[in-house]
Amino acid sequence: MTSPLFAPWRMEYIKSLGKDKGCFLCQAAATTDPAKLRELLVLWQTDLSIVLINRFPYANGHLLIAPRAHKADLEELSEAEQLDLSVQSVAGVKLLKRAVSAQGFNIGINLGRVAGAGLPGHLHQHLVPRWGGDINFMAVVAETRVVPEAIEQLYEELIRLVPEIRGESTNP
């Protein structure tokens, strides 16, 4: 007999489907309130980009990197925005190598709903850490994701390292 694998955070996602609460990336990019940034899991922002933890992750440490501007397609991005997304992706890789000992990464963008974009109006890149022997098959065979750490605990661990990774002396 098999035992159930509980994923209580998934219910929040399921209940949110079909509800228009606006663009969470635009909301995150527009806020400067530290409590709201924490609630939205924002790790840092630049003039052009925002980096946050995915609330519905494929793996522990799954980050989203997005332009601050609400743009749906790559060709809408300026060269400066394209470069900044790449620079912030490198910083995200450094952060996750240090914080969760990631051994590899899946990095990608789903352009359009038919390509799997859950938020097709605001382009964003997924940065998903991977480890040798991880349980990546679970999503394929059981439509289940195993995330071994609470998102709040992960946020605390990552936000503590952000200034060091970005070469800053204070939090974003």
PDB file of C-alpha atoms in Angstrom:
ATOM      1  CA  MET A   1       0.000   0.000   0.000  1.00  0.00           C
ATOM      2  CA  THR A   2       1.300   3.447  -0.867  1.00  0.00           C
ATOM      3  CA  SER A   3       1.355   6.376   1.498  1.00  0.00           C
ATOM      4  CA  PRO A   4       0.088   9.801   0.481  1.00  0.00           C
ATOM      5  CA  LEU A   5       2.605  12.536  -0.237  1.00  0.00           C
ATOM      6  CA  PHE A   6       1.226  15.772   1.153  1.00  0.00           C
ATOM      7  CA  ALA A   7       1.859  19.053  -0.676  1.00  0.00           C
ATOM      8  CA  PRO A   8      -0.385  21.569   1.113  1.00  0.00           C
ATOM      9  CA  TRP A   9       1.000  24.596  -0.748  1.00  0.00           C
ATOM     10  CA  ARG A  10      -0.504  23.242  -3.974  1.00  0.00           C
ATOM     11  CA  MET A  11      -4.035  24.028  -2.751  1.00  0.00           C
ATOM     12  CA  GLU A  12      -3.201  27.741  -2.721  1.00  0.00           C
ATOM     13  CA  TYR A  13      -2.155  27.436  -6.366  1.00  0.00           C
ATOM     14  CA  ILE A  14      -5.210  25.390  -7.352  1.00  0.00           C
ATOM     15  CA  LYS A  15      -7.576  27.864  -5.705  1.00  0.00           C
ATOM     16  CA  SER A  16      -5.843  30.781  -7.432  1.00  0.00           C
ATOM     17  CA  LEU A  17      -6.425  29.397 -10.930  1.00  0.00           C
ATOM     18  CA  GLY A  18      -8.880  31.475 -12.890  1.00  0.00           C
ATOM     19  CA  LYS A  19      -8.865  34.336 -10.389  1.00  0.00           C
ATOM     20  CA  ASP A  20      -7.549  37.607 -11.735  1.00  0.00           C
ATOM     21  CA  LYS A  21      -5.491  39.137  -8.957  1.00  0.00           C
ATOM     22  CA  GLY A  22      -3.360  41.164 -11.346  1.00  0.00           C
ATOM     23  CA  CYS A  23       0.222  40.495 -12.283  1.00  0.00           C
ATOM     24  CA  PHE A  24       2.152  39.331  -9.214  1.00  0.00           C
ATOM     25  CA  LEU A  25       5.449  40.249 -10.895  1.00  0.00           C
ATOM     26  CA  CYS A  26       4.282  43.831 -11.477  1.00  0.00           C
ATOM     27  CA  GLN A  27       3.034  43.985  -7.889  1.00  0.00           C
ATOM     28  CA  ALA A  28       6.409  42.785  -6.639  1.00  0.00           C
ATOM     29  CA  ALA A  29       8.305  45.221  -8.883  1.00  0.00           C
ATOM     30  CA  ALA A  30       6.184  48.153  -7.705  1.00  0.00           C
ATOM     31  CA  THR A  31       6.591  47.652  -3.959  1.00  0.00           C
ATOM     32  CA  THR A  32       9.324  49.074  -1.765  1.00  0.00           C
ATOM     33  CA  ASP A  33       7.805  48.052   1.581  1.00  0.00           C
ATOM     34  CA  PRO A  34      10.153  45.492   3.212  1.00  0.00           C
ATOM     35  CA  ALA A  35       7.262  43.483   4.711  1.00  0.00           C
ATOM     36  CA  LYS A  36       5.510  43.282   1.333  1.00  0.00           C
ATOM     37  CA  LEU A  37       8.766  42.354  -0.427  1.00  0.00           C
ATOM     38  CA  ARG A  38       9.174  39.500   2.057  1.00  0.00           C
ATOM     39  CA  GLU A  39       5.546  38.411   1.602  1.00  0.00           C
ATOM     40  CA  LEU A  40       6.076  38.334  -2.165  1.00  0.00           C
ATOM     41  CA  LEU A  41       9.390  36.448  -1.663  1.00  0.00           C
ATOM     42  CA  VAL A  42      11.445  39.126  -3.457  1.00  0.00           C
ATOM     43  CA  LEU A  43      15.154  38.541  -3.015  1.00  0.00           C
ATOM     44  CA  TRP A  44      16.384  41.620  -4.884  1.00  0.00           C
ATOM     45  CA  GLN A  45      15.590  44.137  -7.581  1.00  0.00           C
ATOM     46  CA  THR A  46      17.648  46.125 -10.030  1.00  0.00           C
ATOM     47  CA  ASP A  47      16.506  49.089 -12.091  1.00  0.00           C
ATOM     48  CA  LEU A  48      15.431  46.651 -14.820  1.00  0.00           C
ATOM     49  CA  SER A  49      14.803  43.259 -13.195  1.00  0.00           C
ATOM     50  CA  ILE A  50      13.318  41.515 -10.189  1.00  0.00           C
ATOM     51  CA  VAL A  51      14.378  38.196  -8.632  1.00  0.00           C
ATOM     52  CA  LEU A  52      12.045  36.218  -6.382  1.00  0.00           C
ATOM     53  CA  ILE A  53      11.374  32.721  -5.102  1.00  0.00           C
ATOM     54  CA  ASN A  54       8.684  30.845  -7.005  1.00  0.00           C
ATOM     55  CA  ARG A  55       5.767  30.335  -4.624  1.00  0.00           C
ATOM     56  CA  PHE A  56       4.842  27.119  -6.501  1.00  0.00           C
ATOM     57  CA  PRO A  57       8.280  25.577  -7.094  1.00  0.00           C
ATOM     58  CA  TYR A  58       9.398  22.618  -9.166  1.00  0.00           C
ATOM     59  CA  ALA A  59      12.315  22.214  -6.749  1.00  0.00           C
ATOM     60  CA  ASN A  60      13.617  23.789  -3.564  1.00  0.00           C
ATOM     61  CA  GLY A  61      15.206  27.116  -4.514  1.00  0.00           C
ATOM     62  CA  HIS A  62      13.245  27.612  -7.759  1.00  0.00           C
ATOM     63  CA  LEU A  63      13.698  31.298  -8.633  1.00  0.00           C
ATOM     64  CA  LEU A  64      11.892  33.582 -11.072  1.00  0.00           C
ATOM     65  CA  ILE A  65      13.817  36.346 -12.824  1.00  0.00           C
ATOM     66  CA  ALA A  66      11.740  38.899 -14.683  1.00  0.00           C
ATOM     67  CA  PRO A  67      11.949  42.340 -16.212  1.00  0.00           C
ATOM     68  CA  ARG A  68      10.311  44.967 -14.010  1.00  0.00           C
ATOM     69  CA  ALA A  69       8.348  46.143 -17.048  1.00  0.00           C
ATOM     70  CA  HIS A  70       5.254  44.131 -18.006  1.00  0.00           C
ATOM     71  CA  LYS A  71       6.368  42.633 -21.320  1.00  0.00           C
ATOM     72  CA  ALA A  72       5.169  39.356 -22.789  1.00  0.00           C
ATOM     73  CA  ASP A  73       7.800  38.512 -25.400  1.00  0.00           C
ATOM     74  CA  LEU A  74      11.569  38.480 -25.697  1.00  0.00           C
ATOM     75  CA  GLU A  75      11.543  40.807 -28.686  1.00  0.00           C
ATOM     76  CA  GLU A  76       9.844  43.468 -26.549  1.00  0.00           C
ATOM     77  CA  LEU A  77      12.866  43.649 -24.222  1.00  0.00           C
ATOM     78  CA  SER A  78      15.506  46.304 -24.756  1.00  0.00           C
ATOM     79  CA  GLU A  79      19.121  45.160 -25.027  1.00  0.00           C
ATOM     80  CA  ALA A  80      19.690  46.529 -21.518  1.00  0.00           C
ATOM     81  CA  GLU A  81      16.775  44.432 -20.163  1.00  0.00           C
ATOM     82  CA  GLN A  82      18.075  41.338 -21.964  1.00  0.00           C
ATOM     83  CA  LEU A  83      21.529  41.833 -20.489  1.00  0.00           C
ATOM     84  CA  ASP A  84      20.189  42.473 -16.990  1.00  0.00           C
ATOM     85  CA  LEU A  85      18.106  39.270 -17.057  1.00  0.00           C
ATOM     86  CA  SER A  86      21.274  37.376 -17.928  1.00  0.00           C
ATOM     87  CA  VAL A  87      23.338  39.123 -15.227  1.00  0.00           C
ATOM     88  CA  GLN A  88      20.662  38.424 -12.594  1.00  0.00           C
ATOM     89  CA  SER A  89      20.486  34.789 -13.726  1.00  0.00           C
ATOM     90  CA  VAL A  90      24.217  34.418 -13.101  1.00  0.00           C
ATOM     91  CA  ALA A  91      23.762  35.973  -9.644  1.00  0.00           C
ATOM     92  CA  GLY A  92      20.892  33.527  -8.983  1.00  0.00           C
ATOM     93  CA  VAL A  93      23.082  30.581  -9.962  1.00  0.00           C
ATOM     94  CA  LYS A  94      25.831  31.780  -7.599  1.00  0.00           C
ATOM     95  CA  LEU A  95      23.297  32.224  -4.796  1.00  0.00           C
ATOM     96  CA  LEU A  96      21.796  28.756  -5.172  1.00  0.00           C
ATOM     97  CA  LYS A  97      25.169  27.046  -5.481  1.00  0.00           C
ATOM     98  CA  ARG A  98      26.139  28.622  -2.191  1.00  0.00           C
ATOM     99  CA  ALA A  99      22.817  28.337  -0.334  1.00  0.00           C
ATOM    100  CA  VAL A 100      21.483  24.929  -1.404  1.00  0.00           C
ATOM    101  CA  SER A 101      24.593  23.328  -2.956  1.00  0.00           C
ATOM    102  CA  ALA A 102      22.946  23.042  -6.364  1.00  0.00           C
ATOM    103  CA  GLN A 103      24.935  20.837  -8.734  1.00  0.00           C
ATOM    104  CA  GLY A 104      23.177  21.911 -11.918  1.00  0.00           C
ATOM    105  CA  PHE A 105      20.321  24.045 -13.188  1.00  0.00           C
ATOM    106  CA  ASN A 106      17.394  24.076 -15.554  1.00  0.00           C
ATOM    107  CA  ILE A 107      16.993  27.609 -16.884  1.00  0.00           C
ATOM    108  CA  GLY A 108      14.173  28.499 -19.231  1.00  0.00           C
ATOM    109  CA  ILE A 109      11.365  30.741 -20.374  1.00  0.00           C
ATOM    110  CA  ASN A 110       7.889  29.567 -21.382  1.00  0.00           C
ATOM    111  CA  LEU A 111       6.640  32.017 -24.012  1.00  0.00           C
ATOM    112  CA  GLY A 112       2.845  31.926 -24.319  1.00  0.00           C
ATOM    113  CA  ARG A 113       0.214  29.843 -22.588  1.00  0.00           C
ATOM    114  CA  VAL A 114       0.525  26.971 -25.084  1.00  0.00           C
ATOM    115  CA  ALA A 115       4.222  26.716 -24.137  1.00  0.00           C
ATOM    116  CA  GLY A 116       3.327  26.357 -20.471  1.00  0.00           C
ATOM    117  CA  ALA A 117       3.459  29.973 -19.291  1.00  0.00           C
ATOM    118  CA  GLY A 118       1.325  30.332 -16.180  1.00  0.00           C
ATOM    119  CA  LEU A 119       1.607  34.115 -16.479  1.00  0.00           C
ATOM    120  CA  PRO A 120       1.800  34.671 -20.239  1.00  0.00           C
ATOM    121  CA  GLY A 121       1.587  38.478 -20.092  1.00  0.00           C
ATOM    122  CA  HIS A 122       4.804  39.019 -18.103  1.00  0.00           C
ATOM    123  CA  LEU A 123       7.881  37.233 -19.381  1.00  0.00           C
ATOM    124  CA  HIS A 124       9.919  35.531 -16.679  1.00  0.00           C
ATOM    125  CA  GLN A 125      12.773  33.088 -16.567  1.00  0.00           C
ATOM    126  CA  HIS A 126      12.770  30.008 -14.357  1.00  0.00           C
ATOM    127  CA  LEU A 127      15.988  29.089 -12.567  1.00  0.00           C
ATOM    128  CA  VAL A 128      15.557  25.603 -11.119  1.00  0.00           C
ATOM    129  CA  PRO A 129      18.391  24.045  -9.102  1.00  0.00           C
ATOM    130  CA  ARG A 130      19.173  20.353  -9.583  1.00  0.00           C
ATOM    131  CA  TRP A 131      21.160  17.677  -7.768  1.00  0.00           C
ATOM    132  CA  GLY A 132      22.534  14.292  -8.739  1.00  0.00           C
ATOM    133  CA  GLY A 133      19.939  11.683  -7.820  1.00  0.00           C
ATOM    134  CA  ASP A 134      17.189  14.229  -7.225  1.00  0.00           C
ATOM    135  CA  ILE A 135      13.615  13.165  -7.625  1.00  0.00           C
ATOM    136  CA  ASN A 136      12.846  14.908 -10.916  1.00  0.00           C
ATOM    137  CA  PHE A 137      10.847  11.897 -12.107  1.00  0.00           C
ATOM    138  CA  MET A 138       8.095  12.612  -9.557  1.00  0.00           C
ATOM    139  CA  ALA A 139       6.586  15.413 -11.631  1.00  0.00           C
ATOM    140  CA  VAL A 140       6.461  13.148 -14.682  1.00  0.00           C
ATOM    141  CA  VAL A 141       5.150   9.890 -13.211  1.00  0.00           C
ATOM    142  CA  ALA A 142       3.085  11.124 -10.291  1.00  0.00           C
ATOM    143  CA  GLU A 143       2.274  14.752 -11.122  1.00  0.00           C
ATOM    144  CA  THR A 144       3.903  15.503  -7.760  1.00  0.00           C
ATOM    145  CA  ARG A 145       6.744  17.783  -6.744  1.00  0.00           C
ATOM    146  CA  VAL A 146       8.841  17.112  -3.678  1.00  0.00           C
ATOM    147  CA  VAL A 147      10.196  20.245  -2.021  1.00  0.00           C
ATOM    148  CA  PRO A 148      12.220  19.395   1.095  1.00  0.00           C
ATOM    149  CA  GLU A 149      12.282  22.819   2.745  1.00  0.00           C
ATOM    150  CA  ALA A 150       9.575  25.280   3.803  1.00  0.00           C
ATOM    151  CA  ILE A 151       9.527  28.323   1.559  1.00  0.00           C
ATOM    152  CA  GLU A 152       9.837  30.713   4.520  1.00  0.00           C
ATOM    153  CA  GLN A 153      12.971  28.920   5.717  1.00  0.00           C
ATOM    154  CA  LEU A 154      14.411  29.030   2.204  1.00  0.00           C
ATOM    155  CA  TYR A 155      13.675  32.767   1.956  1.00  0.00           C
ATOM    156  CA  GLU A 156      15.587  33.424   5.188  1.00  0.00           C
ATOM    157  CA  GLU A 157      18.561  31.413   3.988  1.00  0.00           C
ATOM    158  CA  LEU A 158      18.686  33.061   0.568  1.00  0.00           C
ATOM    159  CA  ILE A 159      18.040  36.658   1.667  1.00  0.00           C
ATOM    160  CA  ARG A 160      20.919  36.370   4.156  1.00  0.00           C
ATOM    161  CA  LEU A 161      23.345  35.561   1.310  1.00  0.00           C
ATOM    162  CA  VAL A 162      22.046  38.037  -1.307  1.00  0.00           C
ATOM    163  CA  PRO A 163      24.277  40.987  -0.297  1.00  0.00           C
ATOM    164  CA  GLU A 164      27.375  38.808  -0.391  1.00  0.00           C
ATOM    165  CA  ILE A 165      26.538  37.316  -3.790  1.00  0.00           C
ATOM    166  CA  ARG A 166      25.690  40.722  -5.269  1.00  0.00           C
ATOM    167  CA  GLY A 167      28.672  42.462  -3.688  1.00  0.00           C
ATOM    168  CA  GLU A 168      26.497  44.697  -1.504  1.00  0.00           C
ATOM    169  CA  SER A 169      26.778  45.634   2.135  1.00  0.00           C
ATOM    170  CA  THR A 170      23.018  45.751   2.923  1.00  0.00           C
ATOM    171  CA  ASN A 171      19.840  43.867   1.999  1.00  0.00           C
ATOM    172  CA  PRO A 172      18.010  44.859  -1.222  1.00  0.00           C
TER     173      PRO A 172
END
